[in-house]
Amino acid sequence: MSDPQGNPEESDRRRKKGNRTQSALLMLSSAEIVSRPCALLRSIIVQRTIGPELLGISAPMLIIAEFLERVFSMHPGMAIVQDPKGGSGHYRRTMQTITAIRGVIFGVVIILLSVPLAVLNGLDSPIYIAGFMVIGLVPVIRGFAHIDIQRQFRNRQYGGVTKTQVACEVGGLLIAVLLCLSLKLLWPGEKHPENGFWIPLLVRVGTAGILVWVSFKLARRSFRCGWNRSDAMRILLFLAPLAAAGLIVFLSTQGPRQLISSAGYLFDRYDFTKLDLGYFTNAIFFATIPATVGGKIIQGSWAPKLSRLRDEPERFSHSFATMQRFSYSLGMAGLVVLSAGNSWIQVLFGEEYAPAGAIVFVLAYRTAVRLGTTGVRCTFLSLGHSKYVMYMNMGGLLGLVGSAWVIINGGSLLEIAFWITMGEFLSSIMGNLLVTRCTKSLRAWDIWVVPILLLLVGAVIGYFEKSMLEGLNHFLVIFISIFLAGCCLGGSMLIFPQIRPKRMKSMKP
């Protein structure tokens, strides 16, 4: 038999696949570079306009919206990209129908439960009940988004996905700016007008509308609904574990915030106010930015590739090792940046949000681990074991249980952040144990040793960074944190040259 490595056609085919992977990484990274600053700027403008207390009032409604985004993130894209039959027309038509029906059902349920939700969160006023009803429009609108973008993504055509992402974030920023200006013009004498809690809610509704409009503009197939019983059963069986996993992730990440909001109703504890909830919401938002950005880049770049290599153990193992090292290198860099959370919060959001800085430092470790385990989640989905994602995320429920214990015993927000972080560590351990069960071709060095070493380096640098730079100018601290994160990422690329871009590896002195 001829050696495939010596076959020019085989070598050329592999080179083209590698170039497509690098092109995908570049395109998705570029989309994040544009969209993430827009999302951050939007949040800065909104949170500075309404202040921490009104942010705490809108937080329970935003939690519902984030729950819907968590569920819809397990949307058609997962099934269409990962399922071998996801490319067929009748499969997509059935998926379009299921998506629309699910959106309508979610919206109706939220509207019907708006009064109980308001009472649960201590917001039993007609204006706040109306806020919960408005959030019910989000799933209805998103349910009618065209899923042809996901078909393009399956075929490794990333233009539609990146344009949609950028358009939604830029459009959301414009909506937020217009709403904030209108609020200031209508109530010029108030620093934080009491109706300001509407702004983040209306931004969510507007962003959902932009998503639907852009999805139709970029679609290359007509919008068609249909129904195939076998496809419907296949889709539901594929998405059920992912929906359960999304619910578990929601409970482990947003559950503590919900407990803080409803502590008075559930536990008869009134130690936490809406102001405290605003601080915690701000910290959660900022601390999850690196995981959100890095997770999308990793999943978009490696998920399609791993799906193709599932029947080639040796190449699959090599790709997993590269992805794992890249994921935890990003996690290490994110940990170093977030260790300066106090300076970041005060510079970006203002001194009134200063108490959130200490919470960000604790949540930085959770973010690093969450970002690192993105590769394990991609591996589960590529191998068709979506249920393992659900099992893995169950470890995060430790954060929910620990938060309830803290609230009952009159603890602090830092203790709640600590338990959320511990839940993520437990989830990562469970994921590493499960991935060894999925395939025997993966090495313990890549699963355990490399992640632990990278996280330890990030933790040590972050600790000394916080200790030694405390009290310095905030802008100087931010600059040093970015510089140290860049050094960490650059050092990781020197130690693990396979995670460097191909052009960088081919450069000769």
mmCIF file with all atom_site columns, N, CA and C in Angstrom, residues 21 26 102 132 191 217 219 245 297 344 363 397 411 413 438 483-484 501:
data_model
loop_
_atom_site.group_PDB
_atom_site.id
_atom_site.type_symbol
_atom_site.label_atom_id
_atom_site.label_alt_id
_atom_site.label_comp_id
_atom_site.label_asym_id
_atom_site.label_entity_id
_atom_site.label_seq_id
_atom_site.pdbx_PDB_ins_code
_atom_site.Cartn_x
_atom_site.Cartn_y
_atom_site.Cartn_z
_atom_site.occupancy
_atom_site.B_iso_or_equiv
_atom_site.pdbx_formal_charge
_atom_site.auth_seq_id
_atom_site.auth_comp_id
_atom_site.auth_asym_id
_atom_site.auth_atom_id
_atom_site.pdbx_PDB_model_num
ATOM 1  N N  . THR A 1 21  ? -9.532  25.463 7.879  1.00 0.00 ? 21  THR A N  1
ATOM 2  C CA . THR A 1 21  ? -9.653  25.602 9.333  1.00 0.00 ? 21  THR A CA 1
ATOM 3  C C  . THR A 1 21  ? -9.080  26.933 9.797  1.00 0.00 ? 21  THR A C  1
ATOM 4  N N  . LEU A 1 26  ? -9.883  32.569 11.475 1.00 0.00 ? 26  LEU A N  1
ATOM 5  C CA . LEU A 1 26  ? -9.689  33.994 11.225 1.00 0.00 ? 26  LEU A CA 1
ATOM 6  C C  . LEU A 1 26  ? -11.023 34.721 11.092 1.00 0.00 ? 26  LEU A C  1
ATOM 7  N N  . ARG A 1 102 ? -41.696 25.936 19.024 1.00 0.00 ? 102 ARG A N  1
ATOM 8  C CA . ARG A 1 102 ? -41.073 26.086 20.335 1.00 0.00 ? 102 ARG A CA 1
ATOM 9  C C  . ARG A 1 102 ? -41.046 27.547 20.776 1.00 0.00 ? 102 ARG A C  1
ATOM 10 N N  . PHE A 1 132 ? -41.999 41.624 32.351 1.00 0.00 ? 132 PHE A N  1
ATOM 11 C CA . PHE A 1 132 ? -41.906 40.186 32.113 1.00 0.00 ? 132 PHE A CA 1
ATOM 12 C C  . PHE A 1 132 ? -42.663 39.789 30.844 1.00 0.00 ? 132 PHE A C  1
ATOM 13 N N  . LYS A 1 191 ? -30.376 61.375 37.481 1.00 0.00 ? 191 LYS A N  1
ATOM 14 C CA . LYS A 1 191 ? -29.182 60.626 37.078 1.00 0.00 ? 191 LYS A CA 1
ATOM 15 C C  . LYS A 1 191 ? -29.553 59.240 36.570 1.00 0.00 ? 191 LYS A C  1
ATOM 16 N N  . LYS A 1 217 ? -32.317 37.908 5.051  1.00 0.00 ? 217 LYS A N  1
ATOM 17 C CA . LYS A 1 217 ? -31.520 38.596 4.040  1.00 0.00 ? 217 LYS A CA 1
ATOM 18 C C  . LYS A 1 217 ? -30.367 37.732 3.532  1.00 0.00 ? 217 LYS A C  1
ATOM 19 N N  . ALA A 1 219 ? -30.186 34.343 3.739  1.00 0.00 ? 219 ALA A N  1
ATOM 20 C CA . ALA A 1 219 ? -30.563 32.966 3.391  1.00 0.00 ? 219 ALA A CA 1
ATOM 21 C C  . ALA A 1 219 ? -30.436 32.738 1.886  1.00 0.00 ? 219 ALA A C  1
ATOM 22 N N  . ALA A 1 245 ? -29.152 19.863 29.165 1.00 0.00 ? 245 ALA A N  1
ATOM 23 C CA . ALA A 1 245 ? -27.847 20.424 29.521 1.00 0.00 ? 245 ALA A CA 1
ATOM 24 C C  . ALA A 1 245 ? -27.919 21.943 29.619 1.00 0.00 ? 245 ALA A C  1
ATOM 25 N N  . ILE A 1 297 ? -15.177 30.894 19.211 1.00 0.00 ? 297 ILE A N  1
ATOM 26 C CA . ILE A 1 297 ? -14.063 30.678 18.282 1.00 0.00 ? 297 ILE A CA 1
ATOM 27 C C  . ILE A 1 297 ? -13.662 29.207 18.258 1.00 0.00 ? 297 ILE A C  1
ATOM 28 N N  . TRP A 1 344 ? -10.838 47.074 35.889 1.00 0.00 ? 344 TRP A N  1
ATOM 29 C CA . TRP A 1 344 ? -11.684 47.016 34.699 1.00 0.00 ? 344 TRP A CA 1
ATOM 30 C C  . TRP A 1 344 ? -13.082 47.551 34.997 1.00 0.00 ? 344 TRP A C  1
ATOM 31 N N  . LEU A 1 363 ? -14.739 35.003 40.191 1.00 0.00 ? 363 LEU A N  1
ATOM 32 C CA . LEU A 1 363 ? -15.326 34.345 39.023 1.00 0.00 ? 363 LEU A CA 1
ATOM 33 C C  . LEU A 1 363 ? -14.321 34.152 37.893 1.00 0.00 ? 363 LEU A C  1
ATOM 34 N N  . LEU A 1 397 ? -24.224 22.235 39.252 1.00 0.00 ? 397 LEU A N  1
ATOM 35 C CA . LEU A 1 397 ? -25.317 22.427 40.208 1.00 0.00 ? 397 LEU A CA 1
ATOM 36 C C  . LEU A 1 397 ? -24.799 22.604 41.632 1.00 0.00 ? 397 LEU A C  1
ATOM 37 N N  . GLY A 1 411 ? -24.728 34.647 54.229 1.00 0.00 ? 411 GLY A N  1
ATOM 38 C CA . GLY A 1 411 ? -23.381 34.861 53.716 1.00 0.00 ? 411 GLY A CA 1
ATOM 39 C C  . GLY A 1 411 ? -23.290 36.073 52.801 1.00 0.00 ? 411 GLY A C  1
ATOM 40 N N  . LEU A 1 413 ? -21.882 37.917 48.875 1.00 0.00 ? 413 LEU A N  1
ATOM 41 C CA . LEU A 1 413 ? -21.838 37.675 47.437 1.00 0.00 ? 413 LEU A CA 1
ATOM 42 C C  . LEU A 1 413 ? -20.554 36.963 47.028 1.00 0.00 ? 413 LEU A C  1
ATOM 43 N N  . CYS A 1 438 ? -15.508 8.038  26.219 1.00 0.00 ? 438 CYS A N  1
ATOM 44 C CA . CYS A 1 438 ? -15.983 8.143  24.839 1.00 0.00 ? 438 CYS A CA 1
ATOM 45 C C  . CYS A 1 438 ? -15.007 7.513  23.853 1.00 0.00 ? 438 CYS A C  1
ATOM 46 N N  . PHE A 1 483 ? -0.801  43.000 28.991 1.00 0.00 ? 483 PHE A N  1
ATOM 47 C CA . PHE A 1 483 ? 0.569   42.621 28.622 1.00 0.00 ? 483 PHE A CA 1
ATOM 48 C C  . PHE A 1 483 ? 0.915   41.234 29.166 1.00 0.00 ? 483 PHE A C  1
ATOM 49 N N  . LEU A 1 484 ? 0.577   40.981 30.429 1.00 0.00 ? 484 LEU A N  1
ATOM 50 C CA . LEU A 1 484 ? 0.868   39.674 31.026 1.00 0.00 ? 484 LEU A CA 1
ATOM 51 C C  . LEU A 1 484 ? 0.081   38.562 30.339 1.00 0.00 ? 484 LEU A C  1
ATOM 52 N N  . PRO A 1 501 ? -0.877  29.671 14.411 1.00 0.00 ? 501 PRO A N  1
ATOM 53 C CA . PRO A 1 501 ? -1.355  29.683 13.032 1.00 0.00 ? 501 PRO A CA 1
ATOM 54 C C  . PRO A 1 501 ? -0.287  29.162 12.094 1.00 0.00 ? 501 PRO A C  1
#
